[in-house]
mmCIF file of C-alpha atoms in Angstrom:
data_model
loop_
_atom_site.group_PDB
_atom_site.id
_atom_site.type_symbol
_atom_site.label_atom_id
_atom_site.label_comp_id
_atom_site.label_asym_id
_atom_site.label_seq_id
_atom_site.Cartn_x
_atom_site.Cartn_y
_atom_site.Cartn_z
ATOM 1 C CA MET A 17 -20.391 44.138 5.351
ATOM 2 C CA ASP A 18 -22.848 44.498 2.267
ATOM 3 C CA GLY A 19 -20.362 42.446 -0.152
ATOM 4 C CA LEU A 20 -19.893 39.825 3.007
ATOM 5 C CA ASN A 21 -24.058 39.222 2.379
ATOM 6 C CA VAL A 22 -24.131 39.021 -1.039
ATOM 7 C CA SER A 23 -20.900 36.111 -0.832
ATOM 8 C CA ILE A 24 -22.632 34.323 1.699
ATOM 9 C CA ALA A 25 -26.269 34.073 0.171
ATOM 10 C CA PHE A 26 -24.072 32.967 -2.928
ATOM 11 C CA PHE A 27 -22.463 30.064 -0.648
ATOM 12 C CA PHE A 28 -26.764 29.065 -0.012
ATOM 13 C CA LEU A 29 -27.382 29.014 -3.338
ATOM 14 C CA VAL A 30 -24.251 26.862 -4.581
ATOM 15 C CA VAL A 31 -24.711 24.448 -1.948
ATOM 16 C CA GLY A 32 -28.737 24.467 -2.968
ATOM 17 C CA VAL A 33 -28.259 24.047 -5.749
ATOM 18 C CA CYS A 34 -25.798 20.986 -5.843
ATOM 19 C CA GLN A 35 -27.992 19.323 -3.328
ATOM 20 C CA LEU A 36 -31.008 20.153 -5.629
ATOM 21 C CA LEU A 37 -28.390 18.334 -8.755
ATOM 22 C CA ARG A 38 -27.772 15.325 -6.644
ATOM 23 C CA TRP A 39 -31.263 14.698 -5.924
ATOM 24 C CA LEU A 40 -32.493 14.888 -9.563
ATOM 25 C CA SER A 41 -29.266 12.555 -10.285
ATOM 26 C CA LYS A 42 -30.362 10.048 -8.156
ATOM 27 C CA ARG A 43 -33.731 10.092 -9.286
ATOM 28 C CA LEU A 44 -33.327 9.978 -13.177
ATOM 29 C CA LEU A 45 -29.514 8.425 -13.047
ATOM 30 C CA SER A 46 -28.602 4.524 -12.474
ATOM 31 C CA PRO A 47 -27.048 4.282 -9.227
ATOM 32 C CA GLY A 48 -23.924 3.385 -11.197
ATOM 33 C CA THR A 49 -23.797 6.857 -13.210
ATOM 34 C CA HIS A 50 -24.736 8.781 -10.055
ATOM 35 C CA GLY A 51 -22.063 7.401 -7.660
ATOM 36 C CA CYS A 52 -19.304 8.008 -10.130
ATOM 37 C CA LEU A 53 -20.276 10.900 -12.494
ATOM 38 C CA ALA A 54 -23.276 12.997 -11.209
ATOM 39 C CA ARG A 55 -21.893 13.010 -7.401
ATOM 40 C CA GLU A 56 -18.851 13.735 -8.228
ATOM 41 C CA PHE A 57 -19.341 16.399 -10.733
ATOM 42 C CA ALA A 58 -21.887 18.043 -8.144
ATOM 43 C CA GLY A 59 -19.405 17.764 -5.257
ATOM 44 C CA SER A 60 -16.600 19.510 -7.335
ATOM 45 C CA LEU A 61 -18.381 22.240 -8.842
ATOM 46 C CA GLN A 62 -20.271 23.409 -5.019
ATOM 47 C CA LEU A 63 -16.143 23.292 -3.901
ATOM 48 C CA CYS A 64 -14.624 25.364 -6.592
ATOM 49 C CA MET A 65 -17.434 27.907 -6.634
ATOM 50 C CA SER A 66 -17.529 27.904 -2.960
ATOM 51 C CA CYS A 67 -13.442 28.237 -2.726
ATOM 52 C CA LEU A 68 -13.112 30.586 -5.700
ATOM 53 C CA GLU A 69 -15.457 33.237 -3.849
ATOM 54 C CA LEU A 70 -13.669 32.573 -0.727
ATOM 55 C CA ARG A 71 -10.267 32.956 -2.048
ATOM 56 C CA MET A 72 -11.382 36.370 -3.301
ATOM 57 C CA LEU A 73 -12.762 37.188 0.169
ATOM 58 C CA MET A 74 -9.563 36.536 2.141
ATOM 59 C CA ASP A 75 -7.551 38.104 -1.228
ATOM 60 C CA ILE A 76 -9.485 41.674 -0.815
ATOM 61 C CA GLY A 77 -12.371 41.374 1.819
ATOM 62 C CA PRO A 78 -8.843 42.563 4.509
ATOM 63 C CA TRP A 79 -8.397 46.101 2.737
ATOM 64 C CA GLY A 80 -11.864 45.880 -0.020
ATOM 65 C CA GLY A 81 -14.853 44.625 2.356
ATOM 66 C CA GLY A 82 -13.622 45.748 5.904
ATOM 67 C CA PHE A 83 -13.632 42.708 7.759
ATOM 68 C CA GLY A 84 -10.600 40.369 8.928
ATOM 69 C CA LEU A 85 -8.870 37.179 8.457
ATOM 70 C CA ASP A 86 -10.703 35.677 11.371
ATOM 71 C CA VAL A 87 -13.886 35.928 9.315
ATOM 72 C CA VAL A 88 -12.876 34.145 6.345
ATOM 73 C CA LEU A 89 -11.495 31.488 8.656
ATOM 74 C CA THR A 90 -14.968 31.129 10.081
ATOM 75 C CA LEU A 91 -16.758 30.617 6.895
ATOM 76 C CA LEU A 92 -14.067 27.856 5.748
ATOM 77 C CA PHE A 93 -14.573 26.073 8.748
ATOM 78 C CA LEU A 94 -18.584 26.557 8.035
ATOM 79 C CA LEU A 95 -17.807 25.550 4.270
ATOM 80 C CA SER A 96 -15.895 22.465 5.035
ATOM 81 C CA ALA A 97 -17.953 21.386 7.200
ATOM 82 C CA VAL A 98 -21.004 21.727 4.843
ATOM 83 C CA HIS A 99 -19.066 19.983 2.326
ATOM 84 C CA SER A 100 -18.298 17.050 4.055
ATOM 85 C CA ALA A 101 -21.854 16.704 5.198
ATOM 86 C CA SER A 102 -23.356 17.452 1.538
ATOM 87 C CA PHE A 103 -21.625 15.648 -0.639
ATOM 88 C CA ASP A 104 -23.042 11.907 -0.137
ATOM 89 C CA GLY A 105 -19.833 10.255 -0.288
ATOM 90 C CA ALA A 106 -18.297 12.159 -3.351
ATOM 91 C CA SER A 107 -14.507 13.067 -2.356
ATOM 92 C CA ALA A 108 -14.022 15.972 -5.410
ATOM 93 C CA ASN A 109 -10.162 15.123 -4.896
ATOM 94 C CA PRO A 110 -8.698 13.384 -7.174
ATOM 95 C CA THR A 111 -5.957 12.129 -4.185
ATOM 96 C CA VAL A 112 -8.605 10.505 -2.169
ATOM 97 C CA SER A 113 -10.096 8.616 -5.799
ATOM 98 C CA LEU A 114 -6.719 7.720 -6.290
ATOM 99 C CA GLN A 115 -6.857 6.928 -2.350
ATOM 100 C CA GLU A 116 -9.973 4.517 -3.069
ATOM 101 C CA PHE A 117 -8.187 2.909 -5.825
ATOM 102 C CA LEU A 118 -5.653 1.633 -4.087
ATOM 103 C CA LEU A 119 -7.530 0.454 -0.864
ATOM 104 C CA LEU A 120 -9.067 -1.656 -3.765
ATOM 105 C CA GLU A 121 -12.374 -0.304 -3.111
ATOM 106 C CA SER A 122 -12.793 0.996 -6.174
ATOM 107 C CA SER A 123 -12.339 -0.026 -9.579
ATOM 108 C CA LEU A 124 -10.128 1.662 -12.577
ATOM 109 C CA ALA A 125 -13.059 2.392 -14.951
ATOM 110 C CA ALA A 126 -14.858 3.874 -12.045
ATOM 111 C CA THR A 127 -12.016 5.686 -10.787
ATOM 112 C CA ALA A 128 -11.331 7.294 -14.327
ATOM 113 C CA ALA A 129 -15.204 8.320 -14.531
ATOM 114 C CA LYS A 130 -14.848 9.762 -11.231
ATOM 115 C CA LEU A 131 -11.647 11.827 -12.021
ATOM 116 C CA LEU A 132 -13.573 12.695 -15.307
ATOM 117 C CA ALA A 133 -16.484 14.161 -13.396
ATOM 118 C CA GLN A 134 -14.111 16.288 -11.247
ATOM 119 C CA GLY A 135 -12.067 17.972 -13.881
ATOM 120 C CA VAL A 136 -15.336 18.989 -15.564
ATOM 121 C CA GLY A 137 -16.834 20.081 -12.284
ATOM 122 C CA THR A 138 -13.888 22.510 -11.070
ATOM 123 C CA GLY A 139 -13.983 23.875 -14.981
ATOM 124 C CA THR A 140 -17.300 24.449 -15.310
ATOM 125 C CA GLY A 141 -17.232 25.831 -11.207
ATOM 126 C CA TRP A 142 -14.657 28.016 -12.350
ATOM 127 C CA ALA A 143 -16.281 29.778 -15.256
ATOM 128 C CA LEU A 144 -19.539 30.160 -14.015
ATOM 129 C CA THR A 145 -18.124 32.032 -11.257
ATOM 130 C CA ARG A 146 -16.307 34.147 -13.264
ATOM 131 C CA LEU A 147 -19.816 35.099 -14.675
ATOM 132 C CA TYR A 148 -20.974 35.477 -11.506
ATOM 133 C CA TRP A 149 -18.395 38.193 -11.008
ATOM 134 C CA SER A 150 -18.331 39.605 -14.303
ATOM 135 C CA TRP A 151 -22.449 41.067 -13.000
ATOM 136 C CA GLU A 152 -20.374 43.242 -10.186
ATOM 137 C CA LEU A 153 -22.799 43.144 -7.635
ATOM 138 C CA THR A 154 -20.443 43.993 -4.714
ATOM 139 C CA GLN A 155 -17.266 46.287 -4.936
ATOM 140 C CA LEU A 156 -15.255 43.447 -3.966
ATOM 141 C CA HIS A 157 -16.710 41.850 -7.247
ATOM 142 C CA PHE A 158 -16.020 44.578 -9.392
ATOM 143 C CA ILE A 159 -11.896 44.787 -7.590
ATOM 144 C CA GLN A 160 -11.857 41.264 -8.469
ATOM 145 C CA ASN A 161 -12.589 41.731 -12.001
ATOM 146 C CA LEU A 162 -10.262 44.735 -12.359
ATOM 147 C CA ILE A 163 -7.235 41.933 -10.911
ATOM 148 C CA ALA A 164 -8.241 39.092 -12.123
ATOM 149 C CA PRO A 165 -6.427 39.222 -15.712
ATOM 150 C CA GLU A 166 -3.292 39.903 -13.685
ATOM 151 C CA CYS A 167 -3.453 37.506 -10.999
ATOM 152 C CA SER A 168 -0.565 36.138 -9.759
ATOM 153 C CA SER A 169 0.898 32.768 -8.560
ATOM 154 C CA SER A 170 -0.332 31.557 -5.022
ATOM 155 C CA ILE A 171 3.394 29.562 -5.190
ATOM 156 C CA ARG A 172 4.975 32.350 -2.326
ATOM 157 C CA ALA A 173 7.769 29.965 -1.731
ATOM 158 C CA SER A 174 10.698 28.109 -3.403
ATOM 159 C CA LEU A 175 9.684 25.325 -5.221
ATOM 160 C CA PRO A 176 11.076 22.299 -3.225
ATOM 161 C CA HIS A 177 9.343 24.392 -0.070
ATOM 162 C CA ALA A 178 5.925 24.987 -1.880
ATOM 163 C CA ALA A 179 6.316 21.139 -3.127
ATOM 164 C CA PHE A 180 7.156 20.150 0.033
ATOM 165 C CA VAL A 181 3.816 22.486 1.817
ATOM 166 C CA GLU A 182 1.393 20.910 -0.713
ATOM 167 C CA GLY A 183 2.546 17.580 0.183
ATOM 168 C CA SER A 184 2.562 18.130 3.931
ATOM 169 C CA CYS A 185 -1.079 19.277 3.700
ATOM 170 C CA SER A 186 -1.918 16.244 1.965
ATOM 171 C CA PHE A 187 0.156 13.965 4.086
ATOM 172 C CA LEU A 188 -1.493 15.538 6.991
ATOM 173 C CA PHE A 189 -5.244 15.243 5.862
ATOM 174 C CA HIS A 190 -4.902 11.991 4.175
ATOM 175 C CA LEU A 191 -3.852 10.784 7.548
ATOM 176 C CA VAL A 192 -7.237 12.158 9.326
ATOM 177 C CA LEU A 193 -9.433 10.781 6.572
ATOM 178 C CA LEU A 194 -7.873 7.549 7.029
ATOM 179 C CA LYS A 195 -8.445 8.125 10.652
ATOM 180 C CA VAL A 196 -12.366 9.222 10.625
ATOM 181 C CA ARG A 197 -13.564 7.739 7.312
ATOM 182 C CA GLN A 198 -15.501 4.688 9.344
ATOM 183 C CA SER A 199 -16.032 7.398 12.380
ATOM 184 C CA HIS A 200 -19.837 9.011 12.932
ATOM 185 C CA PRO A 201 -20.814 12.037 11.179
ATOM 186 C CA LEU A 202 -20.820 14.188 14.090
ATOM 187 C CA CYS A 203 -17.220 13.571 14.787
ATOM 188 C CA ARG A 204 -16.011 13.096 10.959
ATOM 189 C CA VAL A 205 -17.424 16.039 9.860
ATOM 190 C CA PRO A 206 -16.154 18.647 12.581
ATOM 191 C CA ALA A 207 -12.540 16.502 12.450
ATOM 192 C CA LEU A 208 -12.042 17.247 8.800
ATOM 193 C CA ALA A 209 -13.629 20.859 9.152
ATOM 194 C CA VAL A 210 -10.807 21.736 11.704
ATOM 195 C CA THR A 211 -8.097 20.028 10.033
ATOM 196 C CA VAL A 212 -8.593 22.397 6.587
ATOM 197 C CA THR A 213 -9.236 25.473 8.619
ATOM 198 C CA PHE A 214 -5.831 25.008 10.407
ATOM 199 C CA LEU A 215 -3.861 23.743 7.369
ATOM 200 C CA THR A 216 -5.160 26.507 5.282
ATOM 201 C CA TYR A 217 -4.153 28.902 8.160
ATOM 202 C CA THR A 218 -0.751 27.785 8.869
ATOM 203 C CA ALA A 219 0.579 26.586 4.999
ATOM 204 C CA GLY A 220 -1.754 29.248 3.339
ATOM 205 C CA PRO A 221 0.794 32.003 2.863
ATOM 206 C CA PHE A 222 3.192 29.703 1.298
ATOM 207 C CA THR A 223 0.878 28.059 -1.476
ATOM 208 C CA GLY A 224 -2.608 29.102 -0.679
ATOM 209 C CA ALA A 225 -3.108 25.136 0.935
ATOM 210 C CA ILE A 226 -4.999 23.713 -1.570
ATOM 211 C CA PHE A 227 -3.901 20.276 -1.781
ATOM 212 C CA ASN A 228 -6.580 19.236 -4.552
ATOM 213 C CA PRO A 229 -4.891 18.845 -7.885
ATOM 214 C CA ALA A 230 -8.244 19.534 -9.565
ATOM 215 C CA LEU A 231 -8.973 22.723 -7.617
ATOM 216 C CA ALA A 232 -5.554 24.166 -7.718
ATOM 217 C CA THR A 233 -5.947 23.466 -11.571
ATOM 218 C CA ALA A 234 -8.379 25.502 -11.891
ATOM 219 C CA THR A 235 -7.790 28.502 -9.378
ATOM 220 C CA THR A 236 -4.094 28.956 -9.828
ATOM 221 C CA PHE A 237 -2.569 27.436 -13.253
ATOM 222 C CA HIS A 238 -3.559 30.013 -15.387
ATOM 223 C CA CYS A 239 -1.842 32.918 -13.282
ATOM 224 C CA SER A 240 1.460 34.133 -14.069
ATOM 225 C CA GLY A 241 4.436 33.625 -12.110
ATOM 226 C CA ASN A 242 5.856 30.087 -12.651
ATOM 227 C CA SER A 243 5.301 27.819 -15.022
ATOM 228 C CA PHE A 244 2.957 24.420 -16.057
ATOM 229 C CA TRP A 245 5.258 22.412 -14.857
ATOM 230 C CA ASP A 246 5.970 24.721 -11.619
ATOM 231 C CA TYR A 247 2.337 23.643 -10.754
ATOM 232 C CA ILE A 248 2.302 20.115 -11.387
ATOM 233 C CA GLN A 249 5.238 19.804 -9.223
ATOM 234 C CA VAL A 250 3.768 21.925 -6.145
ATOM 235 C CA TYR A 251 -0.100 21.122 -6.968
ATOM 236 C CA TRP A 252 -0.166 17.426 -8.727
ATOM 237 C CA LEU A 253 3.075 15.751 -7.229
ATOM 238 C CA GLY A 254 2.872 17.232 -4.030
ATOM 239 C CA PRO A 255 -0.307 16.093 -2.804
ATOM 240 C CA LEU A 256 0.018 12.796 -4.410
ATOM 241 C CA ALA A 257 3.042 12.067 -2.656
ATOM 242 C CA GLY A 258 1.616 13.091 0.616
ATOM 243 C CA MET A 259 -1.448 10.615 0.248
ATOM 244 C CA LEU A 260 0.855 7.764 -1.007
ATOM 245 C CA ALA A 261 2.773 8.419 2.305
ATOM 246 C CA ALA A 262 -0.492 8.695 4.450
ATOM 247 C CA LEU A 263 -1.758 5.577 3.388
ATOM 248 C CA LEU A 264 1.594 3.930 3.762
ATOM 249 C CA LEU A 265 2.342 4.587 7.218
ATOM 250 C CA PHE A 266 -1.386 4.075 8.062
ATOM 251 C CA HIS A 267 -1.729 0.487 6.666
ATOM 252 C CA GLY A 268 1.837 -0.067 6.232
ATOM 253 C CA ASN A 269 1.575 -1.073 2.890
ATOM 254 C CA ILE A 270 -0.233 -0.004 -0.534
ATOM 255 C CA PRO A 271 -2.841 -2.880 -0.967
ATOM 256 C CA ARG A 272 -2.919 -2.678 -4.622
ATOM 257 C CA LEU A 273 0.924 -2.938 -4.681
ATOM 258 C CA PHE A 274 1.791 -4.620 -1.931
ATOM 259 C CA GLN A 275 0.328 -7.742 -0.136
ATOM 260 C CA LYS A 276 2.708 -7.962 2.231
ATOM 261 C CA ASN A 277 3.003 -5.160 5.400
ATOM 262 C CA LEU A 278 6.292 -3.514 4.760
ATOM 263 C CA LEU A 279 6.207 -1.357 7.958
ATOM 264 C CA TYR A 280 4.160 -3.443 10.686
ATOM 265 C CA SER A 281 4.409 -6.997 11.590
ATOM 266 C CA GLN A 282 1.223 -9.212 11.480
ATOM 267 C CA LYS A 283 0.107 -10.730 14.659
ATOM 268 C CA SER A 284 -1.864 -13.801 14.531
ATOM 269 C CA LYS A 285 -5.586 -13.425 15.027
ATOM 270 C CA TYR A 286 -6.602 -16.756 16.951
ATOM 271 C CA LYS A 287 -4.399 -16.747 20.506
ATOM 272 C CA VAL A 288 -4.578 -20.250 22.198
ATOM 273 C CA PRO A 289 -5.848 -19.771 25.634
ATOM 274 C CA LYS A 290 -2.496 -20.628 28.449
ATOM 275 C CA ALA A 291 -5.240 -22.629 30.233
ATOM 276 C CA LYS A 292 -5.819 -24.649 27.405
ATOM 277 C CA VAL A 293 -1.847 -24.823 26.571
ATOM 278 C CA THR A 294 -1.215 -25.411 30.269
ATOM 279 C CA ALA A 295 -3.554 -28.397 30.524
ATOM 280 C CA GLN A 296 -2.375 -30.282 27.535
ATOM 281 C CA VAL A 297 0.946 -30.101 28.557
ATOM 282 C CA GLU A 298 0.224 -31.549 32.253
ATOM 283 C CA SER A 299 -2.035 -34.653 30.294
ATOM 284 C CA ASP A 300 1.063 -35.330 28.444
ATOM 285 C CA LYS A 301 3.100 -35.656 31.223
ATOM 286 C CA PRO A 302 1.870 -38.977 32.403
ATOM 287 C CA GLN A 303 2.311 -40.275 28.681
ATOM 288 C CA GLN A 304 5.366 -39.584 28.991
ATOM 289 C CA LYS A 305 6.103 -41.137 31.813
ATOM 290 C CA ARG A 306 4.539 -44.734 30.956
ATOM 291 C CA LYS A 307 6.212 -44.760 27.798
ATOM 292 C CA ALA A 308 9.443 -43.992 29.417
ATOM 293 C CA GLY A 309 8.705 -46.742 32.478
ATOM 294 C CA LYS A 310 7.454 -49.672 29.359
ATOM 295 C CA SER A 311 11.061 -49.010 27.714
ATOM 296 C CA ASN A 312 13.434 -49.204 30.915
ATOM 297 C CA SER A 313 10.850 -52.539 31.666
ATOM 298 C CA GLU A 314 11.915 -54.263 28.244
ATOM 299 C CA PRO A 315 14.815 -56.827 28.322
ATOM 300 C CA ARG A 316 18.192 -55.716 27.697
ATOM 301 C CA ALA A 317 20.280 -57.444 24.899
#
């Protein structure tokens, strides 16, 4: 269990350093630079380093550390909750940034800056985690260093099946995100943490359940077993298709592309009360009778 304690201390250190980066960037940088670059960089760095260490525990822990999958899933739930609470509005996920762009909540320049910051953040997180593993502070890290050059692909299913799994995970995640994004943090944080934990438990054996293109690029693209195009289809195109399907199902359209609602009929926001309509019809009846009387009293030729 000493290795698990070291990993937990590592998680605390990563979150603390990234919180310090957010605080400094908020003090020293302009709001636009902080929102598009620094905040996404810190979030992606925190997410990548935490996920790499957690994945190491998931792969080696059951036979090298003496703890089961329940411990890893508990850590995953807690880390997901901490990430959701501490990201300060950052997504650290390219599909979420593209979703904000399609919802007209972010400009093209801001979205491109966020994607760049996410790529740099995940790359930096991968390099720092590999450096941390090279210190071999625990037996788990020693084993990880031995098997790291020979890492195998996380795709353990046929290519269409794997792409469908990643797309389905992204679809469910974005549906929950769209539903709770305006909710109070006390509801939003546990809902997202439960969703991530459930998807990882159910879809992890097939693809690793990453459903984050930037994170997948840093964690699995360098492993042997599949080509670069295979990884693109599963970990980029799959989550992107899932996000688009969730957005279309939730809103009925994609605001950046379509003005008309494609799935749901739009009802008028303003309803005329029935009492007024009835009163107006009854008031029109005497006028119609007078007009009819006048027309009958006119002399016929």
